[in-house]
Coordinates of C-alpha atoms in Angstrom, one line a residue:
M566 CA 117.4 73.3 170.2
V567 CA 117.4 77.1 169.9
N568 CA 116.7 78.7 166.5
Q569 CA 118.7 81.9 166.0
A570 CA 117.5 84.9 164.1
E571 CA 120.0 86.0 161.5
S572 CA 119.4 89.8 161.7
V573 CA 119.9 92.2 164.6
S574 CA 117.0 94.5 165.6
D575 CA 117.5 98.0 166.8
L576 CA 114.8 97.5 169.4
F577 CA 113.4 94.3 171.0
I578 CA 110.2 95.1 173.0
I579 CA 108.8 92.9 175.7
G580 CA 105.1 93.4 176.1
G581 CA 102.1 93.6 173.7
G582 CA 100.0 96.0 175.7
I583 CA 99.4 99.6 174.6
N584 CA 102.8 100.9 175.7
G585 CA 104.7 98.2 173.9
C586 CA 102.7 98.4 170.7
G587 CA 102.7 102.2 170.8
I588 CA 106.5 102.3 171.1
A589 CA 106.8 99.7 168.3
R590 CA 104.7 101.7 165.9
D591 CA 106.5 105.0 166.7
A592 CA 110.0 103.4 166.4
V593 CA 109.5 101.5 163.2
G594 CA 107.9 104.6 161.6
R595 CA 111.2 106.5 162.4
G596 CA 113.2 103.9 160.4
L597 CA 114.3 101.6 163.3
T598 CA 114.0 97.9 163.1
V599 CA 111.7 96.4 165.7
T600 CA 110.8 93.0 167.1
L601 CA 108.0 92.8 169.8
A602 CA 107.1 89.7 171.8
E603 CA 103.9 89.3 173.8
M604 CA 103.5 86.2 176.0
G605 CA 99.8 86.0 175.4
D606 CA 97.3 87.7 173.1
L607 CA 97.7 91.4 172.4
A608 CA 96.0 93.6 175.1
Q609 CA 95.4 90.4 177.1
A610 CA 96.0 92.1 180.5
T611 CA 95.7 95.7 181.7
S612 CA 95.2 97.2 178.2
S613 CA 91.8 95.5 177.7
A614 CA 90.6 96.1 181.3
S615 CA 90.5 99.9 181.4
T616 CA 87.5 102.2 181.9
K617 CA 87.9 102.7 178.1
L618 CA 88.2 106.5 178.2
F619 CA 90.5 109.0 176.7
H620 CA 90.3 111.5 179.5
G621 CA 92.4 114.1 181.2
G622 CA 91.8 112.8 184.6
L623 CA 89.6 115.4 186.3
R624 CA 90.3 113.7 189.7
Y625 CA 94.1 114.1 189.3
L626 CA 93.8 117.9 189.6
E627 CA 93.2 117.3 193.3
F628 CA 96.7 115.7 193.5
F629 CA 98.2 118.7 191.6
E630 CA 99.2 116.4 188.7
F631 CA 98.9 119.4 186.3
R632 CA 101.5 118.2 183.8
L633 CA 99.8 114.8 183.5
V634 CA 96.4 116.3 183.1
R635 CA 97.5 118.9 180.6
E636 CA 99.2 116.2 178.5
A637 CA 96.2 114.0 178.6
L638 CA 93.8 116.8 177.7
E639 CA 96.0 117.7 174.7
E640 CA 96.0 114.1 173.6
R641 CA 92.3 113.6 173.6
E642 CA 91.7 115.5 170.4
T643 CA 95.0 114.3 168.8
L644 CA 93.9 110.7 169.3
L645 CA 90.3 111.3 168.4
T646 CA 91.4 112.7 165.0
A647 CA 93.5 109.6 164.3
M648 CA 90.9 107.0 165.2
P649 CA 87.4 108.3 164.8
H650 CA 86.1 104.7 164.4
I651 CA 87.2 103.4 167.7
S652 CA 87.1 106.7 169.7
W653 CA 84.4 109.3 169.9
P654 CA 83.3 112.2 172.1
M655 CA 81.2 111.6 175.1
R656 CA 79.5 114.0 177.5
F657 CA 79.7 113.4 181.2
V658 CA 77.1 114.6 183.8
L659 CA 78.6 115.4 187.2
P660 CA 75.8 115.8 189.9
Y661 CA 76.7 117.7 193.0
S662 CA 75.8 116.9 196.6
P663 CA 77.0 118.5 199.8
E664 CA 77.8 115.0 201.0
M665 CA 80.7 114.7 198.6
R666 CA 84.1 114.4 200.4
F667 CA 87.8 114.5 199.6
E668 CA 90.1 111.6 200.3
S669 CA 91.9 112.8 203.4
D670 CA 95.4 112.5 201.9
T671 CA 95.0 114.5 198.7
P672 CA 97.0 117.8 198.6
T673 CA 93.9 119.8 197.9
S674 CA 92.1 118.2 200.9
R675 CA 95.0 119.0 203.2
M676 CA 95.2 122.6 201.9
L677 CA 91.5 123.3 202.3
G678 CA 91.6 121.6 205.7
L679 CA 94.2 124.2 206.9
A680 CA 92.5 127.2 205.2
M681 CA 88.8 126.2 205.9
P682 CA 88.7 123.7 208.7
W683 CA 84.9 124.1 209.1
M684 CA 84.5 122.4 205.7
R685 CA 85.4 119.0 207.4
G686 CA 86.7 117.4 204.2
Q687 CA 83.7 118.6 202.0
R688 CA 84.3 119.0 198.3
P689 CA 82.6 122.4 197.7
G690 CA 80.7 123.2 194.5
W691 CA 82.9 126.2 193.7
L692 CA 86.0 124.0 193.8
I693 CA 84.4 121.5 191.4
R694 CA 83.6 124.4 189.0
L695 CA 87.1 125.7 189.2
G696 CA 88.4 122.2 188.4
L697 CA 86.1 122.0 185.4
F698 CA 87.3 125.5 184.2
L699 CA 90.9 124.2 184.3
Y700 CA 89.8 121.0 182.6
D701 CA 88.2 123.1 179.7
N702 CA 91.3 125.3 179.2
L703 CA 94.5 123.4 180.1
G704 CA 94.6 121.3 177.0
G705 CA 93.8 123.7 174.1
R706 CA 90.4 122.2 173.4
K707 CA 89.1 122.8 169.9
I708 CA 86.8 120.0 168.9
L709 CA 85.1 119.0 172.2
P710 CA 82.4 121.3 173.7
G711 CA 83.0 122.9 177.0
T712 CA 81.3 122.6 180.4
R713 CA 77.7 123.8 181.0
R714 CA 75.7 124.1 184.2
L715 CA 72.7 121.8 184.7
D716 CA 69.5 122.1 186.7
L717 CA 69.0 118.4 187.3
A718 CA 65.5 119.0 188.7
S719 CA 64.2 120.1 185.3
D720 CA 66.8 118.7 182.8
P721 CA 66.0 115.3 181.3
L722 CA 69.5 114.2 182.3
G723 CA 68.4 114.4 185.9
R724 CA 65.5 111.9 185.5
P725 CA 67.5 108.7 186.2
L726 CA 68.8 110.2 189.4
K727 CA 67.3 110.5 192.8
S728 CA 65.2 113.7 193.3
G729 CA 67.7 115.2 195.8
F730 CA 70.2 116.1 193.1
R731 CA 69.5 119.5 191.7
L732 CA 72.9 121.1 190.7
G733 CA 75.2 119.5 188.2
W734 CA 77.6 120.1 185.3
E735 CA 78.1 118.5 181.9
Y736 CA 81.6 118.3 180.5
S737 CA 83.5 116.5 177.7
D738 CA 85.8 113.5 177.4
C739 CA 86.2 110.6 174.9
W740 CA 85.5 106.9 174.7
V741 CA 88.0 104.5 173.2
Q742 CA 87.8 100.8 172.3
D743 CA 90.9 100.0 174.4
A744 CA 91.8 96.5 173.1
R745 CA 91.2 97.5 169.5
L746 CA 93.5 100.5 170.1
V747 CA 96.3 98.0 170.9
V748 CA 95.7 95.7 168.0
L749 CA 95.5 98.5 165.5
N750 CA 98.8 100.0 166.8
A751 CA 100.4 96.5 166.4
R752 CA 99.0 96.1 162.9
D753 CA 100.2 99.5 161.8
A754 CA 103.7 98.7 163.3
A755 CA 103.7 95.4 161.4
A756 CA 102.6 97.1 158.1
R757 CA 105.6 99.5 158.5
G758 CA 108.0 96.6 159.0
A759 CA 107.9 95.5 162.7
Q760 CA 107.9 91.8 163.6
I761 CA 105.1 91.2 166.1
L762 CA 105.3 87.9 167.9
T763 CA 102.2 86.9 170.0
R764 CA 102.0 84.0 172.4
T765 CA 105.8 84.2 172.7
R766 CA 107.3 84.4 176.1
V767 CA 110.7 86.0 176.7
S768 CA 112.4 83.6 179.1
H769 CA 115.9 85.1 179.3
A770 CA 117.8 88.2 178.2
E771 CA 121.4 89.1 178.7
R772 CA 124.1 91.5 177.4
I773 CA 126.7 89.7 175.2
D774 CA 129.4 91.4 173.1
G775 CA 127.6 94.7 172.8
L776 CA 124.1 93.3 172.0
W777 CA 121.1 91.9 173.8
H778 CA 120.6 88.2 173.4
I779 CA 117.0 87.4 174.0
T780 CA 115.6 83.9 174.3
T781 CA 111.9 83.3 173.5
E782 CA 109.6 80.3 173.9
G783 CA 106.5 79.8 171.9
A784 CA 104.5 77.1 170.0
D785 CA 107.2 76.8 167.4
G786 CA 110.0 76.2 170.0
R787 CA 112.8 78.3 171.4
H788 CA 114.3 81.2 169.4
L789 CA 117.3 83.5 170.0
Y790 CA 117.0 87.2 168.9
R791 CA 119.6 89.9 169.1
A792 CA 119.0 93.6 169.5
R793 CA 120.9 96.8 170.1
A794 CA 118.4 98.0 172.8
L795 CA 115.8 96.2 174.9
V796 CA 112.5 97.9 175.9
N797 CA 110.7 96.4 178.9
A798 CA 107.1 97.3 178.5
G799 CA 105.9 94.3 180.6
G800 CA 103.1 96.3 182.3
P801 CA 102.2 94.5 185.6
W802 CA 105.2 92.2 184.9
V803 CA 107.8 94.9 184.4
E804 CA 109.5 94.4 187.7
N805 CA 109.4 90.6 187.3
V806 CA 111.1 91.0 183.9
I807 CA 113.9 93.1 185.4
R808 CA 114.5 90.6 188.3
N809 CA 113.8 87.2 186.8
V810 CA 114.3 87.6 183.0
I811 CA 117.1 90.2 182.7
H812 CA 118.5 89.5 186.2
I813 CA 119.5 93.0 187.0
P814 CA 119.2 94.4 190.6
T815 CA 116.8 97.3 190.9
T816 CA 115.4 99.6 193.5
E817 CA 112.5 100.6 191.2
G818 CA 109.2 98.8 191.2
V819 CA 105.5 98.9 190.6
R820 CA 102.5 99.2 192.8
L821 CA 99.9 96.8 191.5
V822 CA 96.4 98.4 191.8
R823 CA 93.3 96.5 190.8
G824 CA 90.5 98.3 189.0
S825 CA 87.3 96.4 188.7
H826 CA 84.2 97.1 186.7
I827 CA 80.7 95.7 186.4
V828 CA 78.3 95.6 183.4
V829 CA 74.5 95.7 183.8
P830 CA 71.6 96.0 181.4
K831 CA 71.1 99.6 180.2
L832 CA 70.0 101.8 183.1
Y833 CA 68.8 104.8 181.1
D834 CA 68.0 105.7 177.5
H835 CA 70.2 108.7 176.7
D836 CA 73.8 108.7 175.6
R837 CA 75.4 110.6 178.5
C838 CA 77.8 109.2 181.1
Y839 CA 77.7 110.0 184.8
F840 CA 80.6 111.0 187.0
F841 CA 79.7 110.1 190.6
Q842 CA 81.6 111.3 193.7
G843 CA 81.3 109.3 196.9
T844 CA 81.2 110.1 200.6
D845 CA 84.6 108.3 200.8
G846 CA 86.3 110.6 198.4
R847 CA 86.4 108.1 195.5
I848 CA 84.7 108.5 192.1
I849 CA 83.1 106.1 189.6
F850 CA 81.7 106.4 186.1
S851 CA 78.4 105.1 184.7
I852 CA 78.8 104.8 180.9
P853 CA 76.5 103.6 178.1
Y854 CA 78.2 100.4 176.8
E855 CA 77.8 98.3 173.7
Q856 CA 74.4 99.7 172.9
D857 CA 72.3 97.7 175.4
F858 CA 74.4 97.9 178.6
T859 CA 75.8 100.2 181.2
L860 CA 79.4 100.0 182.4
I861 CA 80.1 101.0 186.0
G862 CA 83.6 101.4 187.5
T863 CA 86.2 101.5 188.7
T864 CA 87.6 100.5 192.1
D865 CA 91.1 101.2 193.4
M866 CA 92.5 98.3 195.4
D867 CA 96.1 97.2 196.1
H868 CA 96.4 93.9 194.3
K869 CA 98.2 90.9 195.8
G870 CA 99.1 87.8 193.8
P871 CA 99.8 87.2 190.1
P872 CA 98.6 90.1 187.8
G873 CA 97.0 87.6 185.4
E874 CA 94.6 86.4 188.1
A875 CA 92.9 89.7 188.8
K876 CA 89.2 89.3 189.2
C877 CA 86.4 91.5 190.5
S878 CA 85.6 90.4 194.0
D879 CA 82.1 90.1 195.4
E880 CA 83.1 93.0 197.8
E881 CA 84.1 95.2 194.8
R882 CA 80.9 94.3 192.9
D883 CA 78.7 95.1 195.9
Y884 CA 80.7 98.4 196.5
L885 CA 80.1 99.5 192.9
C886 CA 76.4 98.6 193.1
A887 CA 75.9 100.5 196.4
F888 CA 77.9 103.5 195.1
A889 CA 75.7 103.8 192.0
S890 CA 72.6 103.2 194.0
R891 CA 73.3 106.4 196.1
Y892 CA 72.7 108.3 192.9
F893 CA 70.2 106.4 190.7
A894 CA 66.5 106.5 191.5
L895 CA 66.3 102.7 190.9
P896 CA 68.9 100.7 192.8
V897 CA 71.6 98.8 191.1
T898 CA 71.8 95.3 192.6
P899 CA 74.3 92.4 192.2
D900 CA 71.8 90.2 190.5
Q901 CA 71.7 92.6 187.6
V902 CA 75.4 92.2 186.8
V903 CA 75.9 90.3 183.6
W904 CA 79.7 90.6 183.4
T905 CA 82.6 91.8 185.4
Y906 CA 86.2 92.5 184.5
S907 CA 89.3 93.5 186.4
G908 CA 92.7 94.8 185.4
V909 CA 95.9 95.5 187.3
R910 CA 97.4 99.0 186.8
P911 CA 101.2 98.9 187.1
L912 CA 101.7 102.2 188.8
Y913 CA 105.2 103.5 189.6
N914 CA 105.8 102.8 193.3
D915 CA 106.1 106.4 194.6
G916 CA 105.4 105.4 198.2
A917 CA 101.9 106.9 198.3
K918 CA 99.7 105.9 201.3
S919 CA 96.8 104.6 199.3
A920 CA 96.1 103.0 195.9
T921 CA 94.0 106.0 194.9
A922 CA 96.7 108.5 195.7
A923 CA 99.5 106.6 193.8
T924 CA 100.7 108.6 190.8
R925 CA 99.2 107.8 187.3
D926 CA 102.1 109.4 185.6
Y927 CA 104.6 107.2 183.7
V928 CA 108.3 106.8 184.5
L929 CA 110.9 105.8 181.9
S930 CA 114.1 104.5 183.4
L931 CA 117.1 104.1 181.0
N932 CA 120.0 101.8 181.9
E933 CA 123.1 102.4 179.9
D934 CA 125.4 99.8 181.5
G935 CA 126.1 98.2 178.1
P936 CA 123.4 97.8 175.4
L937 CA 120.5 100.1 176.3
L938 CA 117.7 98.9 178.6
L939 CA 114.6 101.1 178.9
N940 CA 112.1 100.1 181.6
V941 CA 108.6 101.5 181.3
F942 CA 106.7 102.0 184.6
G943 CA 103.1 103.1 184.8
G944 CA 101.3 105.2 182.2
K945 CA 97.6 105.6 181.2
I946 CA 95.9 104.7 178.0
T947 CA 95.2 108.4 177.1
T948 CA 98.9 109.3 177.1
Y949 CA 100.3 106.1 175.4
R950 CA 101.3 108.0 172.3
R951 CA 103.2 110.7 174.3
L952 CA 104.8 108.0 176.3
A953 CA 106.0 106.4 173.1
E954 CA 107.4 109.7 171.9
S955 CA 109.2 110.2 175.3
A956 CA 110.6 106.7 175.0
L957 CA 112.0 107.4 171.6
A958 CA 113.4 110.7 172.8
R959 CA 115.4 108.8 175.4
L960 CA 116.6 106.2 172.8
A961 CA 117.0 108.3 169.7
P962 CA 120.4 109.8 170.6
H963 CA 121.9 106.3 170.4
F964 CA 120.3 105.8 167.0
P965 CA 121.5 108.6 164.6
Q966 CA 119.4 107.1 161.8
S967 CA 116.2 107.6 163.8
G968 CA 113.7 110.0 162.3
K969 CA 111.5 112.6 164.0
A970 CA 108.3 112.2 165.9
W971 CA 105.5 111.5 163.4
T972 CA 102.4 109.8 165.0
A973 CA 100.3 112.8 165.9
R974 CA 97.0 112.6 164.1
V975 CA 98.2 109.9 161.7
P976 CA 95.3 107.5 161.2
L977 CA 95.3 104.0 162.5
P978 CA 93.9 101.3 160.2
G979 CA 90.3 102.0 159.4
G980 CA 90.5 105.5 160.8
D981 CA 91.1 107.4 157.5
F982 CA 88.0 109.6 157.7
S983 CA 87.1 112.8 159.5
V984 CA 85.8 113.1 163.0
D985 CA 82.6 114.6 161.7
G986 CA 82.3 111.9 159.0
V987 CA 80.7 109.1 161.1
D988 CA 77.2 109.7 159.8
A989 CA 78.4 109.7 156.1
L990 CA 80.4 106.5 156.6
T991 CA 77.4 104.9 158.4
Q992 CA 75.2 105.6 155.3
R993 CA 77.9 104.3 153.0
I994 CA 78.1 100.9 154.8
A995 CA 74.3 100.7 155.1
S996 CA 73.7 101.4 151.4
S997 CA 76.5 99.0 150.3
Y998 CA 75.2 96.2 152.5
P999 CA 71.4 96.7 152.9
F1000 CA 71.0 93.2 154.5
L1001 CA 72.7 94.5 157.7
T1002 CA 70.6 95.8 160.6
A1003 CA 71.3 99.3 161.9
T1004 CA 72.9 97.8 165.0
E1005 CA 75.2 95.6 162.9
V1006 CA 76.2 98.6 160.8
Q1007 CA 77.1 100.6 163.9
R1008 CA 79.1 97.8 165.4
L1009 CA 81.1 97.2 162.3
L1010 CA 81.9 100.9 161.9
R1011 CA 82.9 101.2 165.5
T1012 CA 85.1 98.1 165.2
H1013 CA 86.6 98.4 161.7
G1014 CA 85.9 101.9 160.3
T1015 CA 86.6 102.1 156.6
E1016 CA 88.1 98.5 156.6
T1017 CA 84.5 97.3 156.9
F1018 CA 84.4 97.3 153.1
A1019 CA 87.6 95.1 152.9
I1020 CA 86.0 92.6 155.3
L1021 CA 82.6 92.4 153.6
G1022 CA 83.9 92.8 150.1
D1023 CA 81.2 92.4 147.4
A1024 CA 78.8 90.5 149.6
R1025 CA 75.2 90.9 148.5
S1026 CA 73.6 88.8 151.2
R1027 CA 74.3 87.3 154.6
A1028 CA 75.0 83.9 152.9
D1029 CA 78.0 85.6 151.1
L1030 CA 79.7 86.2 154.5
G1031 CA 79.9 82.5 155.4
R1032 CA 78.9 81.0 158.6
D1033 CA 76.9 83.1 161.1
F1034 CA 78.1 82.6 164.6
G1035 CA 75.4 84.8 166.2
A1036 CA 75.0 88.5 167.1
G1037 CA 76.2 89.5 163.6
L1038 CA 79.6 87.8 163.9
T1039 CA 80.2 86.1 160.5
E1040 CA 82.9 83.8 159.1
A1041 CA 84.2 86.7 157.0
E1042 CA 84.9 88.8 160.1
V1043 CA 86.3 86.0 162.1
S1044 CA 88.7 85.1 159.1
W1045 CA 89.8 88.8 159.1
F1046 CA 90.6 88.6 162.9
L1047 CA 92.6 85.4 162.3
A1048 CA 94.5 86.6 159.2
R1049 CA 95.1 90.3 160.1
E1050 CA 94.7 90.8 163.8
Y1051 CA 96.6 88.0 165.5
A1052 CA 93.5 86.4 167.0
R1053 CA 93.6 82.7 167.8
T1054 CA 90.9 81.8 170.2
A1055 CA 87.2 82.5 170.8
E1056 CA 88.2 84.6 173.9
D1057 CA 90.4 86.7 171.7
I1058 CA 87.6 87.4 169.3
L1059 CA 84.6 87.7 171.7
W1060 CA 86.3 89.8 174.5
R1061 CA 89.1 91.7 172.9
R1062 CA 88.6 92.1 169.1
T1063 CA 84.9 92.6 169.9
K1064 CA 82.7 92.5 173.0
L1065 CA 80.3 90.0 171.4
G1066 CA 80.8 87.7 174.4
L1067 CA 78.1 89.7 176.0
R1068 CA 75.6 88.5 173.3
L1069 CA 76.6 85.0 172.3
T1070 CA 75.0 82.1 174.1
P1071 CA 77.2 79.4 175.6
E1072 CA 76.2 77.1 172.7
Q1073 CA 77.2 79.7 170.1
T1074 CA 80.6 80.3 171.9
A1075 CA 81.2 76.5 171.8
D1076 CA 80.4 76.4 168.1
L1077 CA 82.9 79.2 167.4
T1078 CA 85.5 77.4 169.5
E1079 CA 84.9 74.2 167.6
W1080 CA 85.1 76.0 164.3
L1081 CA 88.4 77.6 165.3
A1082 CA 89.9 74.3 166.4
G1083 CA 89.0 72.8 163.0
K1084 CA 90.7 75.7 161.2
T1085 CA 93.8 75.2 163.4
A1086 CA 93.9 71.5 162.7
K1087 CA 93.5 72.0 158.9
A1088 CA 96.3 74.6 158.9
A1089 CA 98.6 72.1 160.7
E1090 CA 98.1 69.4 158.1

């Protein structure tokens, strides 16, 4: 039996990653009616497996992707203003070595090869400084500090590195809690009237009598929804949705590129990140992570097989360890790795020779052969809001009631404080809940921002927060995730709503799983 929805949505969105949730939030805020369906948990795939940076993409300058870099640089501060709890400025140290090389197929490499063949593919220091000058000035930077030159032989930032690195630069980018970004966009969309359906697979969609008829399958059975336009934001599954759900022939497709990361115990005591350039032309980041760890990534490998089965291979793990060890004084070894994760980037298939050279820009393809179909290819987390605006710009002419763009600098839930107000909010939380440790205060602020007070309420002791699952995760917070943030399983909570999976023991994880099962059984009675 198929249950049919009575109303007709303006937009039905397939995909609960950052692009789908960003489009849903933008559209519903313009006055459109929106339904979104995600086959798993929000941010379950690519959107929780990024390098977790709002960055312009310094490397993309070598591919002459100036529009993409400029747009991303402009967005850094726009996004930072709207979410100062889950995003914050970070400084990156870029050590220089004459051994650094271009990838052979970049436009810059080919140009220098013709003009200066004696360089033999070397990435010269003057060119890096030119790139950093452009990086500082392309995006109208106002909040973030600019680039400065470093003497790594005397600067404390050079201490974790091998003694051979003397010249370096320090520049700015931003960190973001990627999975939380998705959830908060979905929550804000829902608060404005969107219907968000998680663990709901779209099995079929077809055009009938001027509308899209969309069939979904979930725990509560099969449902039929109708919509005036369909947005395919399926991420790595976007091409599969076109061919096997909508059944429309297409010549457009995605190139699936796997990016893997490793996490090791903290490698150094300061709060800076490192940008490392390899002898093979690739780059990786080393980033302070979750207070006690260091995140190292990413790789660029063409991915074969189902997107949901992406895993960091032993080869990728060893590659990242060896890459970092060429820079750090103390080697990074595979036995140090405490966690790995891997995501599949759905890059628009532009025919590039290598995964690294494939464009990171997004492509929006509008099919007007009946009710509208917008297919979203590619994109990067930094430009998700601009992608959503571009999507609505393509759709808006068909919806005269649609309002104007509105999302720039509008706070996400919990982000209603100033960028320079983190210290003041930290003190407010600490003084309101003196039984919390400094580490717990920082985690709650960086997870929930001002909503920390709604979660903890008038608690005067740990006992007032209910069961303690370990690492500061309490029943009060878990209940918030279940009631407000679409979480259902321990994995949702420990690896997407938080990263406390790095800290809980297997026994504690099992206790949380059992507690959640009890809650589910009780709700079903």
